[in-house]
Tab-separated table of C-alpha atoms and ligand atoms in Angstrom:
chain	number	residue	atom	x	y	z
A	1	MET	CA	27.846	-68.602	-30.301
A	2	LEU	CA	28.055	-67.349	-27.161
A	3	ASN	CA	31.026	-68.085	-24.937
A	4	TYR	CA	32.253	-65.911	-21.493
A	5	GLY	CA	34.154	-63.562	-22.749
A	6	SER	CA	31.471	-62.381	-25.021
A	7	TYR	CA	28.120	-62.689	-22.954
A	8	LEU	CA	30.643	-60.652	-20.349
A	9	LYS	CA	32.360	-58.763	-22.905
A	10	VAL	CA	35.806	-58.713	-21.330
A	11	PRO	CA	37.279	-58.021	-24.778
A	12	GLU	CA	35.792	-54.347	-23.526
A	13	LEU	CA	35.893	-54.213	-20.606
A	14	LEU	CA	39.721	-55.277	-19.971
A	15	GLU	CA	40.565	-52.340	-22.395
A	16	LEU	CA	38.351	-49.277	-20.744
A	17	GLN	CA	41.764	-49.445	-18.561
A	18	GLN	CA	43.717	-45.948	-20.326
A	19	LEU	CA	46.539	-44.808	-18.156
A	20	GLU	CA	47.376	-40.848	-17.579
A	21	SER	CA	50.835	-41.199	-16.619
A	22	ASP	CA	54.092	-40.802	-19.204
A	23	PRO	CA	55.276	-43.237	-18.648
A	24	PRO	CA	53.703	-45.153	-17.418
A	25	ALA	CA	54.015	-45.335	-13.370
A	26	HIS	CA	53.138	-48.820	-11.866
A	27	ASP	CA	50.433	-48.023	-9.241
A	28	GLU	CA	47.999	-46.499	-12.255
A	29	LEU	CA	46.482	-49.743	-13.409
A	30	LEU	CA	45.432	-50.916	-9.158
A	31	PHE	CA	44.848	-47.335	-8.544
A	32	ILE	CA	42.250	-47.080	-11.574
A	33	THR	CA	41.710	-50.661	-11.350
A	34	ILE	CA	40.082	-50.488	-7.572
A	35	HIS	CA	38.370	-46.704	-9.302
A	36	GLN	CA	36.047	-48.540	-12.001
A	37	ALA	CA	35.308	-51.146	-9.312
A	38	TYR	CA	33.888	-49.578	-7.043
A	39	GLU	CA	31.947	-47.704	-9.676
A	40	LEU	CA	30.516	-51.143	-10.831
A	41	TRP	CA	29.814	-52.062	-7.165
A	42	PHE	CA	27.953	-48.390	-7.118
A	43	LYS	CA	25.962	-49.512	-9.887
A	44	GLN	CA	24.361	-52.976	-8.776
A	45	ILE	CA	23.963	-50.618	-4.861
A	46	ILE	CA	22.438	-48.197	-6.545
A	47	PHE	CA	19.759	-50.395	-8.935
A	48	GLU	CA	18.964	-52.968	-5.575
A	49	LEU	CA	18.147	-49.396	-2.727
A	50	ASP	CA	16.089	-48.523	-6.140
A	51	SER	CA	14.116	-52.031	-5.654
A	52	VAL	CA	14.285	-51.890	-1.786
A	53	ALA	CA	12.280	-47.627	-3.046
A	54	ARG	CA	9.610	-50.115	-4.336
A	55	CYS	CA	8.971	-52.298	-1.855
A	56	MET	CA	8.660	-49.363	0.695
A	57	ARG	CA	6.198	-47.973	-1.721
A	58	ASP	CA	4.326	-51.596	-1.516
A	59	ASP	CA	4.383	-52.726	1.889
A	60	ASP	CA	6.923	-54.839	1.661
A	61	PRO	CA	8.764	-54.128	4.666
A	62	TYR	CA	10.008	-58.522	4.423
A	63	GLU	CA	11.503	-57.810	0.580
A	64	ALA	CA	13.504	-54.892	0.966
A	65	VAL	CA	15.165	-56.495	4.067
A	66	ARG	CA	16.018	-59.224	2.343
A	67	LEU	CA	18.029	-56.625	-1.080
A	68	LEU	CA	19.233	-54.543	1.979
A	69	GLU	CA	21.225	-56.872	3.126
A	70	ARG	CA	22.566	-57.784	-0.242
A	71	VAL	CA	23.737	-54.304	-0.311
A	72	LEU	CA	25.542	-54.406	3.674
A	73	LYS	CA	27.436	-57.183	2.116
A	74	ILE	CA	28.157	-55.306	-1.577
A	75	GLU	CA	29.063	-52.439	1.519
A	76	GLU	CA	31.258	-54.675	3.008
A	77	LEU	CA	32.770	-55.633	1.187
A	78	LEU	CA	33.723	-51.759	-0.485
A	79	VAL	CA	34.854	-50.862	2.710
A	80	SER	CA	37.882	-53.881	3.427
A	81	GLN	CA	38.851	-53.073	-0.358
A	82	ILE	CA	40.060	-49.366	0.040
A	83	HIS	CA	42.958	-51.129	1.922
A	84	ILE	CA	43.882	-52.114	-1.218
A	85	LEU	CA	45.613	-49.435	-1.357
A	86	GLU	CA	48.148	-49.439	1.669
A	87	THR	CA	50.209	-51.002	-1.146
A	88	MET	CA	51.158	-47.769	-2.829
A	89	THR	CA	53.964	-45.676	-0.982
A	90	PRO	CA	53.069	-42.523	-1.661
A	91	ARG	CA	55.897	-42.377	-3.274
A	92	ASP	CA	54.710	-44.500	-5.789
A	93	PHE	CA	51.010	-41.763	-5.706
A	94	LEU	CA	53.139	-38.454	-6.159
A	95	SER	CA	54.645	-40.402	-10.331
A	96	PHE	CA	50.880	-39.604	-11.828
A	97	ARG	CA	48.743	-37.910	-9.128
A	98	SER	CA	49.539	-34.323	-11.129
A	99	ALA	CA	48.650	-37.223	-14.253
A	100	LEU	CA	44.902	-37.284	-13.445
A	101	SER	CA	44.964	-34.160	-12.014
A	102	PRO	CA	41.520	-32.361	-11.343
A	103	ALA	CA	39.734	-35.599	-11.584
A	104	SER	CA	38.533	-36.844	-8.315
A	105	GLY	CA	36.239	-38.389	-6.342
A	106	PHE	CA	34.410	-36.120	-4.995
A	107	GLN	CA	32.569	-35.986	-8.490
A	108	SER	CA	32.222	-39.618	-8.323
A	109	VAL	CA	27.781	-38.812	-9.746
A	110	GLN	CA	27.036	-42.395	-8.121
A	111	PHE	CA	28.282	-42.293	-4.746
A	112	ARG	CA	26.252	-38.470	-5.129
A	113	GLU	CA	23.116	-41.460	-5.962
A	114	VAL	CA	23.873	-43.392	-2.781
A	115	GLU	CA	23.996	-40.242	-0.607
A	116	PHE	CA	20.649	-38.453	-2.623
A	117	LEU	CA	18.852	-41.934	-3.723
A	118	SER	CA	18.826	-42.997	0.578
A	119	GLY	CA	18.064	-38.985	2.666
A	120	LEU	CA	21.192	-37.249	2.981
A	121	ARG	CA	20.562	-34.636	0.431
A	122	SER	CA	22.641	-31.656	1.577
A	123	GLY	CA	22.871	-32.203	-2.146
A	124	GLY	CA	22.501	-28.738	-3.204
A	125	GLU	CA	25.866	-28.038	-1.384
A	126	VAL	CA	27.110	-30.981	-2.755
A	127	MET	CA	26.234	-30.325	-6.274
A	128	LYS	CA	27.310	-26.906	-6.874
A	129	ASN	CA	31.187	-27.948	-6.813
A	130	MET	CA	31.010	-30.975	-8.615
A	131	GLN	CA	33.327	-30.487	-12.302
A	132	MET	CA	30.458	-32.490	-14.091
A	133	HIS	CA	28.372	-33.563	-17.632
A	134	ALA	CA	25.497	-31.897	-18.735
A	135	SER	CA	23.522	-35.574	-18.325
A	136	GLU	CA	25.578	-36.558	-14.891
A	137	ARG	CA	23.705	-32.880	-13.676
A	138	GLU	CA	19.974	-34.267	-14.713
A	139	ARG	CA	20.558	-37.412	-13.330
A	140	LEU	CA	21.389	-36.241	-9.819
A	141	GLN	CA	18.965	-32.737	-10.165
A	142	ARG	CA	15.952	-36.147	-10.120
A	143	ARG	CA	17.222	-37.433	-7.700
A	144	LEU	CA	16.837	-35.452	-5.479
A	145	ASN	CA	13.707	-34.388	-6.844
A	146	GLU	CA	12.285	-37.889	-6.208
A	147	PRO	CA	11.018	-39.409	-2.359
A	148	SER	CA	14.188	-40.857	-0.307
A	149	LEU	CA	14.777	-43.963	0.718
A	150	ARG	CA	13.929	-42.777	4.135
A	151	HIS	CA	11.118	-40.381	3.284
A	152	LEU	CA	9.141	-43.155	1.445
A	153	PHE	CA	10.337	-46.000	4.356
A	154	TYR	CA	7.963	-43.511	6.910
A	155	GLU	CA	5.870	-43.501	4.967
A	156	MET	CA	5.239	-47.035	4.784
A	157	LEU	CA	5.514	-46.708	9.061
A	158	GLN	CA	2.657	-44.290	8.497
A	159	ARG	CA	0.288	-46.346	6.711
A	160	GLN	CA	1.143	-49.915	8.428
A	161	GLY	CA	-0.116	-47.136	11.278
A	162	TYR	CA	2.909	-46.357	13.022
A	163	ASP	CA	1.963	-43.358	14.762
A	164	VAL	CA	5.290	-41.327	13.175
A	165	VAL	CA	5.721	-37.943	11.030
A	166	ILE	CA	8.176	-37.871	7.989
A	167	PRO	CA	10.983	-36.004	7.789
A	168	PRO	CA	12.090	-32.595	5.799
A	169	GLU	CA	13.896	-34.419	3.181
A	170	ASP	CA	16.640	-31.400	3.267
A	171	SER	CA	17.197	-30.418	6.458
A	172	PRO	CA	17.612	-31.718	10.131
A	173	ALA	CA	14.249	-32.809	12.289
A	174	ASP	CA	12.868	-30.328	14.405
A	175	LEU	CA	12.112	-30.781	18.290
A	176	ALA	CA	8.868	-32.087	17.530
A	177	THR	CA	9.358	-34.159	14.586
A	178	ARG	CA	12.317	-35.787	16.384
A	179	GLN	CA	9.852	-36.190	19.741
A	180	GLN	CA	7.182	-37.732	17.799
A	181	ILE	CA	8.666	-40.131	15.610
A	182	PHE	CA	10.683	-41.256	19.504
A	183	ALA	CA	7.522	-41.499	20.306
A	184	GLY	CA	6.092	-43.843	17.446
A	185	LEU	CA	8.892	-46.088	17.702
A	186	MET	CA	9.510	-46.774	20.421
A	187	ASP	CA	7.477	-49.892	21.278
A	188	VAL	CA	9.335	-51.838	17.793
A	189	TYR	CA	12.304	-50.853	19.893
A	190	GLN	CA	11.523	-52.345	23.024
A	191	TYR	CA	9.212	-55.478	22.224
A	192	PRO	CA	11.410	-55.415	18.654
A	193	GLU	CA	10.463	-59.597	19.254
A	194	LYS	CA	6.325	-57.679	18.022
A	195	HIS	CA	7.140	-55.773	15.206
A	196	TYR	CA	9.697	-58.117	13.849
A	197	HIS	CA	10.154	-57.473	10.663
A	198	THR	CA	9.663	-53.242	10.979
A	199	TYR	CA	12.854	-53.599	13.249
A	200	ASN	CA	14.626	-55.774	10.725
A	201	LEU	CA	13.369	-53.102	8.547
A	202	CYS	CA	14.713	-49.902	11.155
A	203	GLU	CA	18.197	-52.303	11.670
A	204	ALA	CA	18.546	-52.876	7.940
A	205	LEU	CA	18.713	-49.036	7.662
A	206	VAL	CA	21.323	-48.133	9.888
A	207	SER	CA	23.523	-50.646	8.716
A	208	HIS	CA	23.592	-49.771	5.750
A	209	ASP	CA	24.309	-45.082	6.903
A	210	GLN	CA	26.275	-47.371	9.538
A	211	ASN	CA	28.313	-48.944	6.115
A	212	ILE	CA	29.247	-46.092	4.785
A	213	LEU	CA	30.427	-44.630	7.417
A	214	LEU	CA	32.653	-47.365	8.230
A	215	TRP	CA	34.122	-45.976	4.222
A	216	ARG	CA	34.835	-42.630	5.482
A	217	PHE	CA	36.551	-43.997	7.847
A	218	HIS	CA	38.713	-45.846	6.233
A	219	HIS	CA	38.803	-44.422	2.460
A	220	VAL	CA	40.073	-41.626	4.767
A	221	ARG	CA	43.190	-43.239	6.319
A	222	VAL	CA	43.123	-44.384	3.650
A	223	VAL	CA	43.998	-40.524	1.697
A	224	GLU	CA	45.541	-39.251	5.418
A	225	ARG	CA	48.164	-42.408	4.608
A	226	ILE	CA	49.348	-41.172	0.724
A	227	ILE	CA	49.070	-37.697	0.831
A	228	GLY	CA	49.403	-36.584	4.370
A	229	THR	CA	47.679	-33.165	4.632
A	230	LYS	CA	47.773	-31.733	0.738
A	231	ARG	CA	44.922	-30.317	-0.760
A	232	GLY	CA	42.657	-32.863	-2.856
A	233	THR	CA	43.295	-33.514	-6.677
A	234	GLY	CA	39.173	-31.822	-6.174
A	235	GLY	CA	39.949	-28.141	-4.901
A	236	SER	CA	39.410	-29.655	-0.926
A	237	SER	CA	41.350	-29.602	1.595
A	238	GLY	CA	41.536	-32.977	1.810
A	239	VAL	CA	41.763	-34.870	4.834
A	240	ASN	CA	40.150	-32.727	7.074
A	241	TYR	CA	37.130	-32.302	4.670
A	242	LEU	CA	36.845	-35.855	4.692
A	243	SER	CA	36.855	-35.508	7.757
A	244	SER	CA	34.388	-33.474	8.131
A	245	THR	CA	32.217	-36.007	6.479
A	246	LEU	CA	32.612	-38.339	9.297
A	247	SER	CA	29.262	-36.989	10.681
A	248	LYS	CA	26.629	-37.569	8.001
A	249	ARG	CA	24.090	-40.197	8.877
A	250	MET	CA	20.571	-40.669	6.756
A	251	PHE	CA	19.085	-42.343	9.293
A	252	PRO	CA	20.285	-40.178	12.396
A	253	LEU	CA	17.340	-40.650	14.023
A	254	LEU	CA	17.636	-44.107	14.246
A	255	TRP	CA	20.513	-43.561	15.714
A	256	GLU	CA	18.810	-41.439	17.972
A	257	ILE	CA	15.987	-42.780	19.379
A	258	ARG	CA	18.311	-45.941	21.078
A	259	GLY	CA	19.357	-43.255	23.973
A	260	GLU	CA	15.459	-42.599	24.363
A	261	LEU	CA	14.394	-46.228	26.312
A	262	ASN	CA	14.733	-46.423	29.160
A	263	ASP	CA	15.077	-49.458	31.318
A	264	GLU	CA	12.600	-48.699	33.931
A	265	ALA	CA	10.454	-49.213	31.524
A	266	LEU	CA	11.019	-52.052	29.689
A	267	TYR	CA	11.998	-54.085	33.350
A	268	GLY	CA	9.957	-51.929	35.984
A	269	THR	CA	12.515	-51.152	37.757
A	270	GLN	CA	16.093	-49.522	38.352
A	271	ARG	CA	18.291	-52.033	37.727
A	272	GLY	CA	22.355	-51.379	39.864
A	273	HIS	CA	25.081	-50.307	38.223
A	274	THR	CA	27.969	-51.934	37.427
A	275	GLU	CA	31.666	-50.772	39.226
A	276	PHE	CA	34.053	-50.903	37.476
A	277	PRO	CA	37.699	-51.728	39.244
A	278	THR	CA	40.159	-49.810	39.850
A	279	PRO	CA	42.602	-50.245	37.913
A	280	GLU	CA	46.608	-50.608	40.633
B	1	HEM	C1	45.834	-43.146	-3.225
B	1	HEM	C2	43.936	-43.165	-3.570
B	1	HEM	C3	42.744	-41.754	-2.411
B	1	HEM	C4	43.190	-40.846	-2.677
B	1	HEM	C5	44.534	-40.424	-2.416
B	1	HEM	C6	41.379	-39.965	-2.430
B	1	HEM	C7	41.826	-38.755	-1.598
B	1	HEM	C8	40.202	-38.116	-2.221
B	1	HEM	C9	40.751	-36.540	-1.433
B	1	HEM	C10	41.519	-35.680	-1.162
B	1	HEM	C11	38.842	-36.197	-1.382
B	1	HEM	C12	38.572	-35.325	-1.202
B	1	HEM	C13	38.160	-34.305	-2.276
B	1	HEM	C14	39.793	-33.847	-3.209
B	1	HEM	O1	39.410	-32.247	-2.555
B	1	HEM	O2	39.608	-33.955	-4.327
B	1	HEM	C15	38.466	-37.958	-1.724
B	1	HEM	C16	36.810	-37.849	-1.908
B	1	HEM	C17	36.530	-39.200	-2.167
B	1	HEM	N1	36.876	-40.169	-2.854
B	1	HEM	FE1	38.759	-41.072	-2.577
B	1	HEM	N2	41.191	-40.980	-3.303
B	1	HEM	C18	42.019	-42.032	-2.935
B	1	HEM	C19	40.600	-43.181	-3.831
B	1	HEM	C20	39.798	-43.922	-3.433
B	1	HEM	C21	38.460	-44.565	-4.293
B	1	HEM	C22	39.591	-45.665	-4.161
B	1	HEM	C23	37.811	-43.906	-4.022
B	1	HEM	C24	36.078	-45.081	-4.206
B	1	HEM	C25	35.631	-44.895	-4.630
B	1	HEM	C26	37.742	-42.833	-3.761
B	1	HEM	C27	35.980	-42.390	-3.936
B	1	HEM	C28	36.149	-41.079	-3.065
B	1	HEM	C29	34.499	-40.117	-2.815
B	1	HEM	C30	33.161	-40.904	-3.171
B	1	HEM	C31	35.237	-39.401	-2.604
B	1	HEM	C32	34.219	-38.189	-1.821
B	1	HEM	C33	33.712	-38.189	-0.271
B	1	HEM	C34	32.188	-36.899	0.660
B	1	HEM	O3	32.936	-36.090	-0.903
B	1	HEM	O4	31.539	-36.523	0.770
B	1	HEM	N3	37.870	-42.686	-3.501
B	1	HEM	N4	39.203	-39.028	-2.406
């Protein structure tokens, strides 16, 4: 008869934390557990983002937002979870670090799937440097061949009558594309109440982008705290490489559009500037 353990495959799950260090280093169990927990949540995020993609194809922004809200909650958990590693001293990590080399989070196929699926497609470059099995490479290549959420989002907007163009998948949008998108979405940002579902979807996508960025930021700070300026086990320069990823944006134009809003157009009057007090 089914019970808790057999339904959830708990005995099998508890067999999956196999230490590489010998003699066993105390903190390696934590290191494995936290990565496995991340991978399980990545699986759930990918599952939900695939459903968000379907909602966009079906012109259903309401359901897309509902599912994205679940993704956002999971991501908030993932951002705070990284700090558990701050309880590991640099010395504790060094006691087993060489045993796991050359494995690295850089090779997380599911993390790349989240990036590719959402619209971060500098993927060709990343894939060249990733060590992975043929089946994993195929899986990532499939993701690169599919339209991203960003592409599906702009396609849906076009069907809904917004006068936007679809930005390219793997290069930054040129000036004409950016201007067309700003013009096509300006009313949404000037009058969110008139475009309730579209506005909520835009902002849920920005929040997804922001959560991944926050994760990157907290991850690199934890990495700096633990290994300082050492190179990564995956072969990168470490903290310097990770800091360079902080400028990545999945929906750059949705971030930029708020800088295009004009308060004169909104209120028809130039509002006064606040004078900040001079510090004493
Ligand atoms: C002691 C803790 C950790 C250290 C010292 C560390 C270190 C690093 C370093 C140095 C890199 C750059 C690639 C390389 O050369 O290896 C990296 C990348 C990465 N790590 Fe970690 N990491 C830690 C924990 C984690 C955890 C818990 C996760 C959760 C999944 C994770 C996921 C990733 C991902 C996804 C990348 C690729 C980021 C990108 O290329 O944008 N790391 N990590």
